[in-house]
Coordinates of C-alpha atoms in Angstrom, one line a residue:
X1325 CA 0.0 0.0 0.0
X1326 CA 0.9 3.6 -0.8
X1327 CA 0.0 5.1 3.0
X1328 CA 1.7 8.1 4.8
X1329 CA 0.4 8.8 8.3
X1330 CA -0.4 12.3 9.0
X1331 CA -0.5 14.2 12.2
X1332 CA -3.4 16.8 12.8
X1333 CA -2.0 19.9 15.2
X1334 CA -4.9 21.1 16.0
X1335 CA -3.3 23.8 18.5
X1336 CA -4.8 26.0 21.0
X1337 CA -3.5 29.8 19.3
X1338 CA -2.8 32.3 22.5
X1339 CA -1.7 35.9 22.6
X1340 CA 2.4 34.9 23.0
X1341 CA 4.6 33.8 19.4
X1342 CA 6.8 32.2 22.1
X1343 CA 4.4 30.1 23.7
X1344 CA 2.5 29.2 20.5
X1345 CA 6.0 28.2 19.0
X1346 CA 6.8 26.3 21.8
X1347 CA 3.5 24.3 21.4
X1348 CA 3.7 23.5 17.6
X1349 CA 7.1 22.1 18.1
X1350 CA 5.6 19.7 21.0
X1351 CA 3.0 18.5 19.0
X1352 CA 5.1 17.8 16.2
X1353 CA 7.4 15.9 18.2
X1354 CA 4.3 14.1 19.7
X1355 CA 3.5 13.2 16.1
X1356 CA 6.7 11.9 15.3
X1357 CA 6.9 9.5 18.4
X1358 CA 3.6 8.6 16.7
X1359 CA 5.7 7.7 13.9
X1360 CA 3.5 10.5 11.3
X1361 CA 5.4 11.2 8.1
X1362 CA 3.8 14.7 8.0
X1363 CA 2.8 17.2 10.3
X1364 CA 0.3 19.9 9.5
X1365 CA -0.2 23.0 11.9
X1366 CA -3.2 25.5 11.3
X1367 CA -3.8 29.0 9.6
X1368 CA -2.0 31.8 11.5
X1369 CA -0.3 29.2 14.5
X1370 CA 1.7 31.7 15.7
X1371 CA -0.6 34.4 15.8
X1372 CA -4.4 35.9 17.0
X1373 CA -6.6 35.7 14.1
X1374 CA -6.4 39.5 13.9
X1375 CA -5.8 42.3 11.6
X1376 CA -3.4 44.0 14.4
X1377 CA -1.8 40.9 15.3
X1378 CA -1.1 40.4 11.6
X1379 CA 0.9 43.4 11.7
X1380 CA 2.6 42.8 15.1
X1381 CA 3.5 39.4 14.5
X1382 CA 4.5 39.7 10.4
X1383 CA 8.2 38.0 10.0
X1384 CA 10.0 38.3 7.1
X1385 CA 10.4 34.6 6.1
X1386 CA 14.2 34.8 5.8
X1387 CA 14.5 36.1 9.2
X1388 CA 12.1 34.3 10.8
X1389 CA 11.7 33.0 14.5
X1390 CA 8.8 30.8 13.9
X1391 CA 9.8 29.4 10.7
X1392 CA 13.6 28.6 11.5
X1393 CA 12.2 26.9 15.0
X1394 CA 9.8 24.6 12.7
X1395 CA 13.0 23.9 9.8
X1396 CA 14.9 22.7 12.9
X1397 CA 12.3 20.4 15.1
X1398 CA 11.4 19.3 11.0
X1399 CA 15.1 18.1 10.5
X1400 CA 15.9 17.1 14.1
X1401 CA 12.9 14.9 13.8
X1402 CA 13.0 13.8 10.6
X1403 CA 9.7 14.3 9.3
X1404 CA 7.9 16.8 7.0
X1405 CA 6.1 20.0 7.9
X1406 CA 3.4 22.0 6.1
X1407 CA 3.8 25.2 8.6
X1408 CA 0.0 25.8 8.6
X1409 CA 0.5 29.9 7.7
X1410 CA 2.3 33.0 9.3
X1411 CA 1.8 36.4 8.6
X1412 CA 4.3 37.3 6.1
X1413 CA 6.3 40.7 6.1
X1414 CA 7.7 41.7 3.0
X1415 CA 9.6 44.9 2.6
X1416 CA 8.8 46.9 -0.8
X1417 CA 11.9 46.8 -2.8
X1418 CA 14.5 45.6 -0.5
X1419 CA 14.3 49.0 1.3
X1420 CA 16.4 49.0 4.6
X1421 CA 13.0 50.8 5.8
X1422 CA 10.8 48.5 7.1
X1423 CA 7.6 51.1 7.6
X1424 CA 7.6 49.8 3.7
X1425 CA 6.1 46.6 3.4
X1426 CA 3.6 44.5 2.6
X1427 CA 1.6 41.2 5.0
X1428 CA 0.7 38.2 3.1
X1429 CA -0.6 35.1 5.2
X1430 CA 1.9 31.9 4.0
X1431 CA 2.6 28.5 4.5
X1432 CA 5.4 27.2 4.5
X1433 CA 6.4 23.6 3.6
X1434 CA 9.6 21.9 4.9
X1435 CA 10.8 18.4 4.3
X1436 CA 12.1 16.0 6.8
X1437 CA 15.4 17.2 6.3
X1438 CA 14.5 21.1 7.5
X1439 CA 14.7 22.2 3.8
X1440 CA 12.1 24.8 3.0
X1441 CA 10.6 23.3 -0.7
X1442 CA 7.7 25.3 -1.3
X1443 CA 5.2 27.8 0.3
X1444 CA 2.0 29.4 -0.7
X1445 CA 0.4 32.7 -0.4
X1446 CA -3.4 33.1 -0.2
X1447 CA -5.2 33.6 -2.9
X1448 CA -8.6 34.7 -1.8
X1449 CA -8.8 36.8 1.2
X1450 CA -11.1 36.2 3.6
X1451 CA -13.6 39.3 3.3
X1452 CA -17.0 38.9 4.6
X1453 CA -19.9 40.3 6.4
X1454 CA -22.8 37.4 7.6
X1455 CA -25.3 40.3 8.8
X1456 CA -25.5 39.6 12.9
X1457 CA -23.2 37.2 13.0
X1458 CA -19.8 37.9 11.6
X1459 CA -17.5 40.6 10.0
X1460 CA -13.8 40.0 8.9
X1461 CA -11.8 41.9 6.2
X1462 CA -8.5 39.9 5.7
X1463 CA -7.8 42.8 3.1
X1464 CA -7.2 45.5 5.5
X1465 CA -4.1 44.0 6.4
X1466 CA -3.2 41.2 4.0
X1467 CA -2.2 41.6 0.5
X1468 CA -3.3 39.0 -1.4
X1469 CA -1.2 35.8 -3.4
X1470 CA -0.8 35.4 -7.2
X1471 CA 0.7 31.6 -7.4
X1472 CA -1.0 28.2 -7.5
X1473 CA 1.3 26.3 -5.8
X1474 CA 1.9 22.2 -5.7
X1475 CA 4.7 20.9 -4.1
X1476 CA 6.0 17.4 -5.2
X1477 CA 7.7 14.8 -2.4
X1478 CA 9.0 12.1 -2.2
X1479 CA 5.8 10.4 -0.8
X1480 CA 2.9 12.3 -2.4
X1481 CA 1.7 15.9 -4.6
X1482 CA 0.4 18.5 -2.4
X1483 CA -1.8 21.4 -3.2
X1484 CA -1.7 23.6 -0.7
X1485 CA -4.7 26.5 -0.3
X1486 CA -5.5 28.5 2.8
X1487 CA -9.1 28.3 4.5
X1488 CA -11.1 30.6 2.6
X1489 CA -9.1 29.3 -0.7
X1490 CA -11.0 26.0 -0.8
X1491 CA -14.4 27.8 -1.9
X1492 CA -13.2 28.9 -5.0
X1493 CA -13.1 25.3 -7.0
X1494 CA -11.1 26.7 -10.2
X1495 CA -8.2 26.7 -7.5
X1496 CA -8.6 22.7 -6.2
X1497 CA -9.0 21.3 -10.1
X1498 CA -6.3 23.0 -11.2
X1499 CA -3.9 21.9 -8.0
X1500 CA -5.3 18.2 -9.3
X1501 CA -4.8 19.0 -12.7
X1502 CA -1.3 19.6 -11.6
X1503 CA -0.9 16.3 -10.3
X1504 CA -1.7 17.2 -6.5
X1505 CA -3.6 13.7 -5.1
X1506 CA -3.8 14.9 -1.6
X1507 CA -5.2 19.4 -1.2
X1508 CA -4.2 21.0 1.9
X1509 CA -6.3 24.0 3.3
X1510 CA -4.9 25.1 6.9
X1511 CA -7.9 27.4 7.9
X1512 CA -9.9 29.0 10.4
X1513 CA -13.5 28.7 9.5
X1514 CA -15.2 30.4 12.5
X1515 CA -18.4 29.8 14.8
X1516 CA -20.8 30.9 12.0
X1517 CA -19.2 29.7 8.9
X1518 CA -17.9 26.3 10.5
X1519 CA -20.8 24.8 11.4
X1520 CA -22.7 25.2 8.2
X1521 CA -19.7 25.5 5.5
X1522 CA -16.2 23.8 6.7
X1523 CA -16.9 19.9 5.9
X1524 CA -19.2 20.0 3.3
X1525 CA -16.1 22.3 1.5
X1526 CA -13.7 19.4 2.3
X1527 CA -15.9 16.6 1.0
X1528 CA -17.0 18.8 -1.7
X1529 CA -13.2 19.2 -3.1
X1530 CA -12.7 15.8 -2.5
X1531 CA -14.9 14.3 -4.1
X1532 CA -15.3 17.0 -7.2
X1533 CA -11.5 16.1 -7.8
X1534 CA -11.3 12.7 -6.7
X1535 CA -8.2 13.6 -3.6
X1536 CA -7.8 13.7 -0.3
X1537 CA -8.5 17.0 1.2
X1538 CA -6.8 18.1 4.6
X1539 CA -8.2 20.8 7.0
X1540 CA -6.0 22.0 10.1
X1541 CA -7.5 24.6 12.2
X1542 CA -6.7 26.1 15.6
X1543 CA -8.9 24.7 18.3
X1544 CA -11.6 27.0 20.3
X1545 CA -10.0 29.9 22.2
X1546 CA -13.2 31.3 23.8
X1547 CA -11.2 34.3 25.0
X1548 CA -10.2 35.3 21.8
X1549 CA -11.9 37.4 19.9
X1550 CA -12.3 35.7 16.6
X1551 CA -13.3 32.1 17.5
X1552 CA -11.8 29.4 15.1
X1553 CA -14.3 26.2 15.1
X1554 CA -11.6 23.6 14.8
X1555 CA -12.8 20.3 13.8
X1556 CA -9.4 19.5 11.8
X1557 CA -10.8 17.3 9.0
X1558 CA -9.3 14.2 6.6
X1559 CA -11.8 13.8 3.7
X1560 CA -11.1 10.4 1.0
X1561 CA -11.6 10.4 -2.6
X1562 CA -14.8 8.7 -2.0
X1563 CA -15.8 11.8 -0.5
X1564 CA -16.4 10.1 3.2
X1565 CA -15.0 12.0 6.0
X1566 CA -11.9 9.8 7.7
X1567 CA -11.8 11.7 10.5
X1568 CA -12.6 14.6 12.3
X1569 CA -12.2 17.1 15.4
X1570 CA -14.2 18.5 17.9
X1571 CA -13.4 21.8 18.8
X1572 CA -10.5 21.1 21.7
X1573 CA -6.9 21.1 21.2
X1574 CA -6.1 18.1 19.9
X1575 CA -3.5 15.6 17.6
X1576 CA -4.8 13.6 15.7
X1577 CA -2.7 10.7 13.9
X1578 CA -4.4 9.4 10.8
X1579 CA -3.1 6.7 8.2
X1580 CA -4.5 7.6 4.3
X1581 CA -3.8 4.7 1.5
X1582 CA -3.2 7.0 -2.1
X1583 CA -4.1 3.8 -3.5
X1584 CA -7.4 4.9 -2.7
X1585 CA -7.1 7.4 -5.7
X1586 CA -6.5 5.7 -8.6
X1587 CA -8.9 3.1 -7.7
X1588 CA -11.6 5.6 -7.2
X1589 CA -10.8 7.2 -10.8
X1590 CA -10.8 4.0 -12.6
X1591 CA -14.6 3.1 -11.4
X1592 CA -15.5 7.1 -11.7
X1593 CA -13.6 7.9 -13.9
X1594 CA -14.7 12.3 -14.1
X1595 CA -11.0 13.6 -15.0
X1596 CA -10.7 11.2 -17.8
X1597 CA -14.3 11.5 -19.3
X1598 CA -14.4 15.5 -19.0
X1599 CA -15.7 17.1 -22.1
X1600 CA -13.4 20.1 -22.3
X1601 CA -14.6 19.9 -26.1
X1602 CA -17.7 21.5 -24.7
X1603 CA -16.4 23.7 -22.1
X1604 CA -17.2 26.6 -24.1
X1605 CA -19.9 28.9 -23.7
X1606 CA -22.4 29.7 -26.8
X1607 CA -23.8 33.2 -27.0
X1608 CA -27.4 32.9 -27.5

């Protein structure tokens, strides 16, 4: 069987880069000693899910304390990293003046050897207004990504997106189209959004593009002021939910077959039979 075991970090996110740093590097060490071949931390794990904190905690990824901390516990450890996302500082034209620059929210992925060998920006920014229930404007802060991004390891394709990526479907099909089998959305789908929204998105990629689809999100911090619903989420080709969180911290360790793919797409078979022939639109 083709099967990597994947650890869910599924962290508690606190006010302190320090102590949140501290925990993603326990819980990737947990997973190792679970013997997981990839670790996955959640959207902003180093940070509040906040427009200031986006600006207080912005690294630049070449200097960065969170990012060099997780490229050492990745090689010390020996396994692969997808560094859920940070916020990103980057200076405008390498100006020494740093009141230039710009905040993306990244990811970072490392391999087991503490090599950084891809990363992805987010696309879509998470700008919405649910009237009486919640109001977010990612674009205040954040600038938003231009690059599809697939990263290709030794054990599997990944497509990584970032929470409020996987509703836009153009991005998923052509991360599969790419050769990604397994999609990777560290996210933070909220108390309004979660319940309705988060894995009904994850099945829906999955089974629209025939993958797995991974969701990492930080657990339930009822004293911060954006509340993340966790439920950290494995979805098969099939389009059956492996497993899932509640919304406590929480690691969950969680064996997927890729087998699983290709035998799926031979009895399907929807890539293969697609009409692009027809995938033009006739003005009547």
């Amino acid at each position: 069987m083709n099967t990597i075991r994947i650890a869910l970090c599924q962290m508690e996110v606190i006010d302190n880069k320090e102590t949140n740093i501290k925990k993603a590097i326990q819980m990737i060490k947990e997973g190792k000693s679970k013997n997981a071949d990839l670790a996955i931390l959640p959207e902003m794990f180093n940070c509040p899910y906040e427009n200031e904190k986006f600006i207080e905690y912005s690294e630049i990824l070449s200097e960065s304390e969170t990012l060099s901390a997780i490229s050492k516990v990745a090689k010390e450890e020996n396994i692969h990293v997808l560094a859920g996302s940070i916020p990103e500082k980057v200076v405008d034209n390498n100006e020494e003046d740093e009141l230039n620059y710009n905040i993306y929210n990244t990811s970072c992925f490392f391999n087991n050897k503490g090599e950084l060998i891809g990363s992805h920006r987010k696309v879509h920014l998470f700008d919405v207004d649910v009237v009486g229930k919640i109001t977010f404007k990612e674009s205040d802060t954040l600038n938003a990504g231009k690059d599809i991004d697939v990263i290709y390891t030794d054990f599997g394709n990944i497509g990584i997106g970032i929470c409020y990526d996987i509703r836009f479907i153009e991005l998923s099909r052509i991360m599969t189209l790419g050769g990604a089998n397994i999609l990777i959305f560290p996210g933070a789908f909220n108390l309004t959004t979660g319940p309705g929204h988060w894995e009904l998105l994850f099945r829906s990629r999955a089974l629209d593009n025939q993958v797995f689809t991974v969701g990492v999100a930080p657990a339930l911090n009822k004293n911060s002021s954006y509340n993340s619903y966790g439920h950290s989420i494995i979805v098969n080709p099939w389009g059956e939910t492996v497993v899932q969180a509640d919304y406590d911290e929480t690691l969950i360790i969680q064996d997927i077959n890729l087998d699983e793919i290709n035998k799926v797409r031979e009895e399907i078979p929807v890539l293969k039979n697609r009409r692009t022939d027809l995938y033009e639109i006739k003005k009547l």
